[in-house]
Coordinates of C-alpha atoms and ligand atoms in Angstrom, one line a residue:
X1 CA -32.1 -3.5 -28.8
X2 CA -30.7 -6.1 -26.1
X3 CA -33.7 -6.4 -23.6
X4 CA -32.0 -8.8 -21.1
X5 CA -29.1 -8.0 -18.6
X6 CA -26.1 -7.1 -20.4
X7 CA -23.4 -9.8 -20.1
X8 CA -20.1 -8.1 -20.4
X9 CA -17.0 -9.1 -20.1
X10 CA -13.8 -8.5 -22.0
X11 CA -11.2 -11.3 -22.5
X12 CA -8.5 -9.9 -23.9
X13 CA -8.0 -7.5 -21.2
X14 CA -9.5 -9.5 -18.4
X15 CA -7.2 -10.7 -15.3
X16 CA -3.8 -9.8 -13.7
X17 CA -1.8 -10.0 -17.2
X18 CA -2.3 -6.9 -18.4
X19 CA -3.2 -3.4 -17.7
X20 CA -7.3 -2.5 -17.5
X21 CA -7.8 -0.1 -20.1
X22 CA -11.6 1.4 -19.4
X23 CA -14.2 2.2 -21.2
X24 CA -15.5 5.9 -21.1
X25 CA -18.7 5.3 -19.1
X26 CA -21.2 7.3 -16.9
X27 CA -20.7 6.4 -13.6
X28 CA -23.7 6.6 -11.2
X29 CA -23.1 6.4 -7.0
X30 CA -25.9 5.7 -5.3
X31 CA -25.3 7.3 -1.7
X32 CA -23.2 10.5 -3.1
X33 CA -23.9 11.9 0.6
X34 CA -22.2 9.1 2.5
X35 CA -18.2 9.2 3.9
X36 CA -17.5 6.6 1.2
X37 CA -17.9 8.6 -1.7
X38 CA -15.6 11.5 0.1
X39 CA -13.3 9.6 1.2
X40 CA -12.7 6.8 -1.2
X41 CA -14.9 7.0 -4.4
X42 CA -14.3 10.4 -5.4
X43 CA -10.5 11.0 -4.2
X44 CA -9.5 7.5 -6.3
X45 CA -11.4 8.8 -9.1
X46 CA -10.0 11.8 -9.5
X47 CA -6.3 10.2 -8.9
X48 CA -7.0 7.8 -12.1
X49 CA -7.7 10.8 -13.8
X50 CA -4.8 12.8 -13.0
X51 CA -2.8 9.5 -13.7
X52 CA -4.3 10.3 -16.9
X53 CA -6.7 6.7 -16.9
X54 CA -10.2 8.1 -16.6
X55 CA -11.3 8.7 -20.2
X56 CA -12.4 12.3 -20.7
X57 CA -15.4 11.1 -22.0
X58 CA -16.4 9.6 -18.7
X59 CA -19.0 11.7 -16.1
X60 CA -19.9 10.8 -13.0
X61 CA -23.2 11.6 -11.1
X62 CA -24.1 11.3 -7.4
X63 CA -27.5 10.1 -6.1
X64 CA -28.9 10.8 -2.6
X65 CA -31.7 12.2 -0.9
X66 CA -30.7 15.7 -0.2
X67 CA -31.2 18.4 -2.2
X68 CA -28.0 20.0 -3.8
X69 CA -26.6 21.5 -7.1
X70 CA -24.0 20.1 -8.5
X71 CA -22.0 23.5 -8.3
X72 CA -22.4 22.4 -4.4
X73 CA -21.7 18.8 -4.4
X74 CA -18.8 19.7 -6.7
X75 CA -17.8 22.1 -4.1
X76 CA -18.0 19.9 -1.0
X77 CA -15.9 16.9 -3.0
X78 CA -13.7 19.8 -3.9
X79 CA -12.9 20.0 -0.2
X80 CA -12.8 16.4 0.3
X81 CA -10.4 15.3 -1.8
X82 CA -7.8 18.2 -0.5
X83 CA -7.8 16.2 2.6
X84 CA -8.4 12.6 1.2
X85 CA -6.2 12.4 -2.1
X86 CA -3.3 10.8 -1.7
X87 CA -2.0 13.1 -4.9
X88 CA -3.2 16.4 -3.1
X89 CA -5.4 18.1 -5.6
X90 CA -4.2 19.7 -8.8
X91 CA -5.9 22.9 -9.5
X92 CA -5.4 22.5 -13.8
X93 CA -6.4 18.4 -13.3
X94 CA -9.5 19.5 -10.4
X95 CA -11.2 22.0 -12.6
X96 CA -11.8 19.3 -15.8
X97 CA -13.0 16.4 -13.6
X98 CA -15.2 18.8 -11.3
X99 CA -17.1 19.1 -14.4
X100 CA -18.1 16.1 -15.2
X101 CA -19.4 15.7 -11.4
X102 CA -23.4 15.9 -11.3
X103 CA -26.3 15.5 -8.9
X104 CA -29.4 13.6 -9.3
X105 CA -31.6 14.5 -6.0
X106 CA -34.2 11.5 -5.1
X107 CA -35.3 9.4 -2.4
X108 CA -34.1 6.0 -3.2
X109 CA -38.0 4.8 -3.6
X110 CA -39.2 7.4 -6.1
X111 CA -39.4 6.0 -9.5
X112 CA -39.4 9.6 -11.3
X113 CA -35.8 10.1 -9.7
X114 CA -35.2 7.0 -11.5
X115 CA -36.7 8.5 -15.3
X116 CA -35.1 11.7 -14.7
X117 CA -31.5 9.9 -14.3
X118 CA -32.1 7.8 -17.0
X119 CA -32.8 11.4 -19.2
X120 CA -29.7 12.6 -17.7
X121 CA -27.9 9.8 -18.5
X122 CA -28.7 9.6 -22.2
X123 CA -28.2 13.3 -22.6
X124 CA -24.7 12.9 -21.2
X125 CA -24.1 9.9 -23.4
X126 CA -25.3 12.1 -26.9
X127 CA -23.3 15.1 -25.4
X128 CA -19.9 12.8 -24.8
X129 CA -20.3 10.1 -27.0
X130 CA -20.3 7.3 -23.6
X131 CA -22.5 5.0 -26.2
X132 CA -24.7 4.2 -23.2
X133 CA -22.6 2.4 -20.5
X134 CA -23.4 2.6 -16.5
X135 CA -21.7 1.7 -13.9
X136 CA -23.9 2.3 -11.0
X137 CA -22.2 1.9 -7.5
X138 CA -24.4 0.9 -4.5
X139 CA -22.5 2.4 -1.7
X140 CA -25.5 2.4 0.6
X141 CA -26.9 0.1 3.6
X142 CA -27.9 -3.0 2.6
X143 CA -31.7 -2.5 3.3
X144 CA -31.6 0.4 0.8
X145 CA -30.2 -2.5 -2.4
X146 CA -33.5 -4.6 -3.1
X147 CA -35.1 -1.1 -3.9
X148 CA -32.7 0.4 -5.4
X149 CA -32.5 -2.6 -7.9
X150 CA -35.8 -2.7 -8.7
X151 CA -36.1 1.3 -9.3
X152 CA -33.1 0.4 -11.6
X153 CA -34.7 -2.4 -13.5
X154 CA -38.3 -0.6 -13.8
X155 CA -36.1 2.3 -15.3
X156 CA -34.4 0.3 -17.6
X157 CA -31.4 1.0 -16.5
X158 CA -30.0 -2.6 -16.5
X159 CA -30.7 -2.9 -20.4
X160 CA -28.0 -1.8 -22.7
X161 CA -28.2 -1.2 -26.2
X162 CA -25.2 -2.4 -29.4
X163 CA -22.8 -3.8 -26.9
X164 CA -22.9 -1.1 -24.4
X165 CA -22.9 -2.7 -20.9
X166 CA -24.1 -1.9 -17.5
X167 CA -22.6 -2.7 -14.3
X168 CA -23.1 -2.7 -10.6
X169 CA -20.7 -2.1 -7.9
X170 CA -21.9 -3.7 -4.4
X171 CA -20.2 -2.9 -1.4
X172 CA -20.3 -5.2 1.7
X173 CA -22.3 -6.5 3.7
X174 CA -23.2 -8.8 1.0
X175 CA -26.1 -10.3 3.5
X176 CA -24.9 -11.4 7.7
X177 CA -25.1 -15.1 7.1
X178 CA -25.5 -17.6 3.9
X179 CA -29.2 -17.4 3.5
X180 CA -29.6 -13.5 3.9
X181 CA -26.6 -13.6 1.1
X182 CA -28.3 -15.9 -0.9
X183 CA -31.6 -14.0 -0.5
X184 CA -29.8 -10.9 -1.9
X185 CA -28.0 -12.4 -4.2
X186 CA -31.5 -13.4 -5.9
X187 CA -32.5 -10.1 -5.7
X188 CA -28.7 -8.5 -7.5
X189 CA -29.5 -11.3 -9.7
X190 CA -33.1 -11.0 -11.1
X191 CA -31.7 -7.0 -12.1
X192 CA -28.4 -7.5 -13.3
X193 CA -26.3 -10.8 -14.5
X194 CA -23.7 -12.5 -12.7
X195 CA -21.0 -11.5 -14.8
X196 CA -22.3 -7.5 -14.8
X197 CA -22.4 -7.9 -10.7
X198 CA -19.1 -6.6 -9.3
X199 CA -18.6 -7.2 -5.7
X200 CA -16.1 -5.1 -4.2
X201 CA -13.8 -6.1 -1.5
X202 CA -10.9 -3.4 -1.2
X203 CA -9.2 -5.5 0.5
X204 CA -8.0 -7.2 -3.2
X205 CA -7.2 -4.0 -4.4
X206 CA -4.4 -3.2 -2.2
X207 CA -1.0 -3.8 -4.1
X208 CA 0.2 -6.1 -1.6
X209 CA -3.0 -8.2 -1.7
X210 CA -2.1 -8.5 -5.6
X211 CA 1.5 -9.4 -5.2
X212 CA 0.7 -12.5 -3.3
X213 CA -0.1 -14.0 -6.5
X214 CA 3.0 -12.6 -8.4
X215 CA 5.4 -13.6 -5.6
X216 CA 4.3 -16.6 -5.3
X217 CA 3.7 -17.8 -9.6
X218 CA 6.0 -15.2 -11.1
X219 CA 8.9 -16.8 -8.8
X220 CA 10.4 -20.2 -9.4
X221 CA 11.6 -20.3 -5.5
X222 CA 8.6 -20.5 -3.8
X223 CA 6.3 -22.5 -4.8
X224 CA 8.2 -25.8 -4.7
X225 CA 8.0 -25.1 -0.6
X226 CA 4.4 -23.5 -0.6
X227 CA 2.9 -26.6 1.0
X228 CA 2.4 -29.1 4.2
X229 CA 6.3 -30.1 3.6
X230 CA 8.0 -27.1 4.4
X231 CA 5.7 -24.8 5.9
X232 CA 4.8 -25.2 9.6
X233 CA 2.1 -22.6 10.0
X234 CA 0.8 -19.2 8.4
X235 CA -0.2 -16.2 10.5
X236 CA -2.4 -13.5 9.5
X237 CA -2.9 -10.2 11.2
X238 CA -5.4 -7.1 11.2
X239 CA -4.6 -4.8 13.6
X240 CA -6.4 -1.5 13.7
X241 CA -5.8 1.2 16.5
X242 CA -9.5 2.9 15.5
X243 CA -11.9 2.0 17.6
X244 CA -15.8 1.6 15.9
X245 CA -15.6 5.6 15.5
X246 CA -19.6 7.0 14.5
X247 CA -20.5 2.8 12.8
X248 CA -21.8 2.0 16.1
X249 CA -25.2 0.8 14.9
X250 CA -23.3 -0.9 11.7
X251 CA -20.7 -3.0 14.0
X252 CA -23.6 -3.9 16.2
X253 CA -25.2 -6.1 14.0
X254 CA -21.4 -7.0 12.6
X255 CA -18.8 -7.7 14.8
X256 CA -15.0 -8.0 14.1
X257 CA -16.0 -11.6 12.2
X258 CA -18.6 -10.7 9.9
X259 CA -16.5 -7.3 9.5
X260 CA -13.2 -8.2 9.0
X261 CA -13.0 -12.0 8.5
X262 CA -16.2 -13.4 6.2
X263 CA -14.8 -10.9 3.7
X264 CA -11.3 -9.1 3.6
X265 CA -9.2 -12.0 5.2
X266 CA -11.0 -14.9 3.7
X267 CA -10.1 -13.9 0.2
X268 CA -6.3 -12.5 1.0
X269 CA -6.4 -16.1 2.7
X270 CA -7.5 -18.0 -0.8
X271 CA -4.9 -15.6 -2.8
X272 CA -2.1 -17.2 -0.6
X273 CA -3.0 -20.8 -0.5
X274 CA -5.3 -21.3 -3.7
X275 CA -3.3 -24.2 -6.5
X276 CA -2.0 -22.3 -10.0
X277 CA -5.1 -21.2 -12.0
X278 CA -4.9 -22.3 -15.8
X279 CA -4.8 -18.8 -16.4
X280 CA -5.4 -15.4 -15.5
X281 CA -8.7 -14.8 -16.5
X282 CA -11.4 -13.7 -13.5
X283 CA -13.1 -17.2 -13.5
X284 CA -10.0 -19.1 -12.9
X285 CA -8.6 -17.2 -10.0
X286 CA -11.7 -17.2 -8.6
X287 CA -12.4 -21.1 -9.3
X288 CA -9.2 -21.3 -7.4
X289 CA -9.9 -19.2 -4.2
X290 CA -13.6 -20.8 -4.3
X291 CA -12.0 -24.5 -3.7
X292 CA -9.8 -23.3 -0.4
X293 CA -12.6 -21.7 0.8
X294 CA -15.4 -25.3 0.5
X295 CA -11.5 -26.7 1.7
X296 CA -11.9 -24.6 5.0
X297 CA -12.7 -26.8 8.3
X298 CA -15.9 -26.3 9.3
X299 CA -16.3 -26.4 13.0
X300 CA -18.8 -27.9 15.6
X301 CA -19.2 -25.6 18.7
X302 CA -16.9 -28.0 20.7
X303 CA -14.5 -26.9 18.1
X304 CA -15.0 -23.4 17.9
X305 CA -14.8 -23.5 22.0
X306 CA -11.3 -24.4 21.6
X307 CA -10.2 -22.9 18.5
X308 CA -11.8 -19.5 18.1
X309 CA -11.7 -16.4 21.0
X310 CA -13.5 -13.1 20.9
X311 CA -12.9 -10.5 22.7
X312 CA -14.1 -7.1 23.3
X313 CA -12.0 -3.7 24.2
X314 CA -12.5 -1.8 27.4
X315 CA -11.6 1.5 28.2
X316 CA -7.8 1.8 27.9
X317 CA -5.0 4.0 26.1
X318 CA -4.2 3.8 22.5
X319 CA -1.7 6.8 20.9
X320 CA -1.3 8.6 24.5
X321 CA -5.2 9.2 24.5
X322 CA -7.0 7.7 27.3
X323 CA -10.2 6.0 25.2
X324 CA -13.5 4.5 26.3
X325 CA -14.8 1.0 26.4
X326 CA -16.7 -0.3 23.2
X327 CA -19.7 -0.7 25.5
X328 CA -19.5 3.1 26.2
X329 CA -18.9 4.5 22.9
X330 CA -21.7 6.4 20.4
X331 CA -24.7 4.0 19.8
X332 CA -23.4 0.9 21.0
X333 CA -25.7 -0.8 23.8
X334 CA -23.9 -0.9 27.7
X335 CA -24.9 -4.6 27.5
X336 CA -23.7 -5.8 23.9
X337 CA -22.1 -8.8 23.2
X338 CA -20.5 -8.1 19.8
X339 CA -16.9 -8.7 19.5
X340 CA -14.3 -6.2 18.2
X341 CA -11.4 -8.9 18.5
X342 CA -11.2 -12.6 16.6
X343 CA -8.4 -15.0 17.1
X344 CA -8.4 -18.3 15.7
X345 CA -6.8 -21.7 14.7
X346 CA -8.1 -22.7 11.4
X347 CA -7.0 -26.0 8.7
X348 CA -7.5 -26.1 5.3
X349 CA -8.1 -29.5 4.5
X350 CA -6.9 -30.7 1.3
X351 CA -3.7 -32.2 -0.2
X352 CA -1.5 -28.9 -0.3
X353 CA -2.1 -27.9 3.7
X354 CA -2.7 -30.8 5.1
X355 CA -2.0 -30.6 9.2
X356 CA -1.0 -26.7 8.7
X357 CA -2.3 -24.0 11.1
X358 CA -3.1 -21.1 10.0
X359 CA -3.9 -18.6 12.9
X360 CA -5.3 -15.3 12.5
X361 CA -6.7 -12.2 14.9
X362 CA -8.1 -9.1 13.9
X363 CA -9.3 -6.6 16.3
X364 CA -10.0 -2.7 16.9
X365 CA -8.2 -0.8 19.5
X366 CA -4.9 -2.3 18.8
X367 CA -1.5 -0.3 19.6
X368 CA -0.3 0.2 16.0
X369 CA -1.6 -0.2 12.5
X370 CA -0.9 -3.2 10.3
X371 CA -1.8 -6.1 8.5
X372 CA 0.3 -8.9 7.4
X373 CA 0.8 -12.2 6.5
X374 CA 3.5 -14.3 7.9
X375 CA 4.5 -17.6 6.7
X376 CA 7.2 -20.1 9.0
X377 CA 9.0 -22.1 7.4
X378 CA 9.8 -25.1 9.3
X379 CA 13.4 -25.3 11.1
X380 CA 16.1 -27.2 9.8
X381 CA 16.5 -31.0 10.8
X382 CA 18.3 -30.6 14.7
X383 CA 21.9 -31.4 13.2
X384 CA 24.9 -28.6 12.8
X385 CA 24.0 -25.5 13.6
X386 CA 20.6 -26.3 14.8
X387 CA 22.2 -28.5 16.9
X388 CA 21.8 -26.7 20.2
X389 CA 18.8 -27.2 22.2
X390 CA 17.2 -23.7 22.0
X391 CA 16.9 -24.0 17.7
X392 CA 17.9 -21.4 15.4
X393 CA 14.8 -20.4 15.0
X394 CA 12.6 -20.8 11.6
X395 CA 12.7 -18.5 8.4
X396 CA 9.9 -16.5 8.1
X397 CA 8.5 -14.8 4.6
X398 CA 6.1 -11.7 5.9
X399 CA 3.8 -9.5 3.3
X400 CA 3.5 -6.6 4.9
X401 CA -0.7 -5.6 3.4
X402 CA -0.2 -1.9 5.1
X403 CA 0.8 -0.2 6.0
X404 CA 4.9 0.3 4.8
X405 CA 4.1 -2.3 2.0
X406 CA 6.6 -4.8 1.2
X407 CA 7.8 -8.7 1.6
X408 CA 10.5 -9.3 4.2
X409 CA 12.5 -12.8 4.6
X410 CA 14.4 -13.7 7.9
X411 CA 17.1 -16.1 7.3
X412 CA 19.9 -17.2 9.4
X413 CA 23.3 -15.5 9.4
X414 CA 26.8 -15.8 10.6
X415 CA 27.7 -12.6 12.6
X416 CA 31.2 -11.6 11.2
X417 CA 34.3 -12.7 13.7
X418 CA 36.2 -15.1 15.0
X419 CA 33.7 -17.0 16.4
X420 CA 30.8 -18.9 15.2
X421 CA 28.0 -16.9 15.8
X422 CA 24.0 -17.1 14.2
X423 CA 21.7 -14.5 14.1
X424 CA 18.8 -13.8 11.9
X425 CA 18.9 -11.0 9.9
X426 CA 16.1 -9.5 7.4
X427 CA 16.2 -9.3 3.8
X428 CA 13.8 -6.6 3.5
X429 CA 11.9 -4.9 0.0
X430 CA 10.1 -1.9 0.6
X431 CA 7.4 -0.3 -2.2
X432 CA 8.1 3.1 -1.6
X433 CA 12.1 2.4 -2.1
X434 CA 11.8 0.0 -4.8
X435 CA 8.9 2.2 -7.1
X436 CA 9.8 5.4 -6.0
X437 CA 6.3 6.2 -5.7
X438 CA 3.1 5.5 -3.6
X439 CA 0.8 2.7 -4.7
X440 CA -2.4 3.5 -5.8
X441 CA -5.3 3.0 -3.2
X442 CA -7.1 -0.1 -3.5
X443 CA -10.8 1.7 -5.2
X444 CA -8.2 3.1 -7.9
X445 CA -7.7 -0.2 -9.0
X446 CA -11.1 -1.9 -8.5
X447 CA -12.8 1.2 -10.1
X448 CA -10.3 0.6 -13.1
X449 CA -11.3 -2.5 -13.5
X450 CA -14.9 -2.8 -13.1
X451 CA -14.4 0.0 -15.6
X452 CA -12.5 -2.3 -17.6
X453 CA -15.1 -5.2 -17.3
X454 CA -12.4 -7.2 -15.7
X455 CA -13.9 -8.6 -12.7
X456 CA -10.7 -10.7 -11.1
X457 CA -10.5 -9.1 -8.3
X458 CA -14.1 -8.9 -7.0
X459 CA -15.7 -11.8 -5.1
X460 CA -18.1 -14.2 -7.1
X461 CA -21.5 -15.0 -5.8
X462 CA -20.3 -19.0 -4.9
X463 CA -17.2 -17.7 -2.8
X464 CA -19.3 -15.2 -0.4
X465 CA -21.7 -18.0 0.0
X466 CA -18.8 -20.5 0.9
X467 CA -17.4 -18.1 3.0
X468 CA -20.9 -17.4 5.4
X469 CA -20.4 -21.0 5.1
X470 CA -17.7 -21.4 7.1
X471 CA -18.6 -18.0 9.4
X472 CA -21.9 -19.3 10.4
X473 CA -20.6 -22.3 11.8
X474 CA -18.9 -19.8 14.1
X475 CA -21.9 -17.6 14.7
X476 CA -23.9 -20.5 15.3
X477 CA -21.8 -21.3 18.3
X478 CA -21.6 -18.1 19.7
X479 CA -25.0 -17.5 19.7
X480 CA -27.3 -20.4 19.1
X481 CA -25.5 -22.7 21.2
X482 CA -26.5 -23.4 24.7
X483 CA -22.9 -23.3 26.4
X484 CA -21.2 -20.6 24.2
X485 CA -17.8 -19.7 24.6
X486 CA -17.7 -16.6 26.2
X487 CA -16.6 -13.3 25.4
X488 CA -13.1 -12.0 26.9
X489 CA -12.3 -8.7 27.3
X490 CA -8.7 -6.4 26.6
X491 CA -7.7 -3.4 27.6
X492 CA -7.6 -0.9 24.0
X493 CA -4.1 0.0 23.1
X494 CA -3.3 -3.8 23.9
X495 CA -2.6 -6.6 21.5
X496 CA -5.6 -8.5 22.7
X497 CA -7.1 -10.9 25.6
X498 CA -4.4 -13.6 26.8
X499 CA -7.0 -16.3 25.8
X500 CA -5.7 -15.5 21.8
X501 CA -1.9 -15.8 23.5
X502 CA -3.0 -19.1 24.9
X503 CA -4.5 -20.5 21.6
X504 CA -1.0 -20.1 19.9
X505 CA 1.0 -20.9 23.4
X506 CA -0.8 -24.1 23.7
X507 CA 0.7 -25.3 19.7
X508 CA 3.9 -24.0 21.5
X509 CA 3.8 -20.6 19.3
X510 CA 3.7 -17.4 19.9
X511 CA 2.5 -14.7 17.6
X512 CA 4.4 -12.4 15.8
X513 CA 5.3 -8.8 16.9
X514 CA 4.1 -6.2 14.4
Ligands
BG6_1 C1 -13.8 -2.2 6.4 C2 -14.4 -2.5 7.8 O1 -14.3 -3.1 5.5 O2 -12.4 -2.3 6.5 C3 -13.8 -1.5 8.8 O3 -15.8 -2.3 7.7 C4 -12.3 -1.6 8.8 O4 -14.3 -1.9 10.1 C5 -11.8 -1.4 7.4 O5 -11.8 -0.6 9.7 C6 -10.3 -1.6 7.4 O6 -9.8 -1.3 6.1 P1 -8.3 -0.8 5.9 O7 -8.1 -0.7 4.5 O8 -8.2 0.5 6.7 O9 -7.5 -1.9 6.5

């Protein structure tokens, strides 16, 4: 018997090399009431089963505080997923997963609902043969973690027995600065180890997100020009027409920076500018990613007064519908000062990106739907064709993250006639036409592989802490700072305040048209 925190991990299979192949398991959500588990967890689930990857040995159960059978929980996620699957629901594939869906009814606090799951659990493991592995998935609040942990660990539901392993799933917000991260970390810590701790940022499971790194090392054509040399500056985009819908309270203590930008575009950030890692094994990516994130520039308040803007929507139109100002909307406070738009000018300063801009915005209430990267190429020298005063203009590699998922390239061409003409045209690949069939949604993939014990695509605990790093630099100046920058305001349905349009116009750039 193995008394400690299991430390599994799987090196054969681990990393971006080769497909995850998981372990049956019992998987246990904690919050099995909350939108999450409707509209991600259980739809992506049931997709890697009717992709035929969920071994049939593998049950899940749903915690949460309301009472339920699991004839009715199954019924509810029966509805769900008809609306949420991207695979529609299969009638013959729905009635074998439905039954492995359970219940478990408890308060989060009450240690007996933690000694009746564990009964369950070991019944469903003698039943199926699961040989006693958990994944347990916190999708809950962050105040609801430390107790859940400790319920866990008094249960003895962190110890595993003959090589069986037990993992947790933590969704964000790991913490709201570094020292409420590190303070939670301790706590994730003390229950489960480092390399049984799966942080989960969706934003890595999207298949664009992972072709950054094949693009970029599984082509010889790039990476020769990936650095200060050729590349004048790198723009990244998060554009979401949604406004903060019922997460008032949430994005009140949040805002678009702590949402968006400590986590998602951070780490699609690191996968685009990180050196080679030695191999593909979790801890080398992340090694990688971790050194471009310490690499970030850290910035005084001077600094972020000139190189950061936030913004928040007012009422406006977005789709045809006429929509209300985030002051007005559900739960938010008429006075609040939280910032549903980001812009800024940011360095990475080592070797590679010396002198290189990145820019990037992110906001809510934007006119259209899509997040990209796009990387200019600087122009050729001002001889024969580029010759004229107005430039031909640079070449310009886009990933297209969502949605319409693909890599586009605008080179120069001649137009065909007599006369010398230039435009630039795009060379343009597409998922859906390449594959010939939808990508999997990003929890399909991190399920897999925390399923799989392959944890390359999850955050480590020294990367989220590097990352606050560089947010709370920002934060700090916002709000500890006796002359803060202050808070501009757009219209929703528009592409943000003209302050971001200065930022880039005063670098003599504009940014990109989605
Ligand atoms: C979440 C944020 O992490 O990501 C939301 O909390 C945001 O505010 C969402 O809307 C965006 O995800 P996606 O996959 O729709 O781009």
């Amino acid at each position: 018997m193995n008394s400690t925190p299991s430390q599994s991990s799987n090196p054969l299979k681990e990393g971006l090399s080769s497909r995850p192949l998981p372990r049956p398991c019992n998987v246990v959500i904690f919050g099995a009431s909350g939108d999450l588990t409707y509209r991600k967890l259980i739809p992506a689930l049931y997709n890697i089963e009717a992709d035929g990857d969920l071994p049939a040995t593998t049950h899940i159960t749903g915690f949460a505080r309301r009472p339920k059978s699991d004839e009715s929980f199954q019924h509810e996620l029966g509805d769900a997923l008809s609306k949420f699957s991207r695979s529609g629901r299969s009638e013959e594939i729905w009635k074998d997963f439905s039954n492995r869906l359970h219940y478990h009814a408890s308060e989060f606090g009450n240690p007996e609902g933690y000694r009746t799951l564990a009964a369950r659990l070991d019944a469903l493991d003698k039943e199926n043969g699961t040989a006693g592995n958990r994944l347990f998935y916190l999708s809950v609040g962050p105040s609801e973690f430390e107790g859940i942990l400790a319920q866990l660990a008094d249960a003895g539901l962190n110890k595993t027995i003959d090589g069986a392993w037990a993992r947790v799933i933590v969704e964000k917000p790991f913490g709201r600065d570094r020292d409420t991260a590190h303070a939670l970390n301790e706590k994730v810590s003390k229950v489960f180890a480092e390399n049984d701790t799966y942080r989960i940022d969706h934003y890595l499971g999207k298949e664009t997100a992972q072709n950054i790194m094949v693009l970029r090392f599984a082509n010889s054509i790039f990476e020769p020009l990936w650095n200060h040399r050729y590349i004048d500056h790198i723009q990244i985009t998060a554009a979401e027409p949604m406004g903060v819908e019922a997460r008032g309270p949430y994005y009140e203590s949040s805002g678009a920076l702590r949402d968006m930008v400590q986590n998602h575009l951070t780490q699609i950030l690191c996968l685009l500018t990180m050196e080679p890692p030695a191999d593909l094994s979790a801890d080398s990516v992340r090694d990688e990613k971790l050194k471009v994130v310490r690499a970030l520039r850290k910035m005084s308040p001077e600094q972020v007064a000139r190189n950061v803007v936030r913004a928040q929507y007012a009422a406006g139109v977005v789709g045809g519908n006429d929509v209300l100002g985030y002051k007005s909307e559900d739960r938010v406070s008429p006075q609040s000062e939280t910032e549903t738009y980001v812009a800024y000018r940011t360095f990475i300063d080592n070797w590679r990106w010396d002198g290189v801009p990145i820019y990037v915005r992110v906001g809510k209430r934007m006119p259209k739907h899509g997040t990209e990267i796009a990387i200019y190429f600087k122009e050729t020298p001002g001889v024969l064709f580029n010759a004229q005063q107005a430039g031909l203009g640079p070449n310009v590699l886009v990933f297209r993250i969502q949605p319409d998922e693909g890599v586009s390239l605008l080179i120069q061409s001649k137009r065909p006639g007599a006369q010398l003409a230039i435009e630039p045209v795009k060379m343009d690949f597409h998922y859906k036409t390449s594959f010939g069939k939808p990508s999997p949604e990003a929890y399909e993939r991190l399920l897999l592989d925390a399923m799989s014990g392959d944890a390359t695509l999850f955050a480590r605990r020294d990367e989220v802490d590097a990352a606050w790093t560089f947010i709370d630099c920002i934060e700090h100046a916002w709000h500890n700072h006796p002359n803060p920058a202050p808070m501009a305001s757009y219209p929703a349905g528009s592409w943000g305040p003209k302050e971001a349009d200065d930022l880039l116009a005063a670098d003599g750039r504009v940014w990109r048209r989605l």
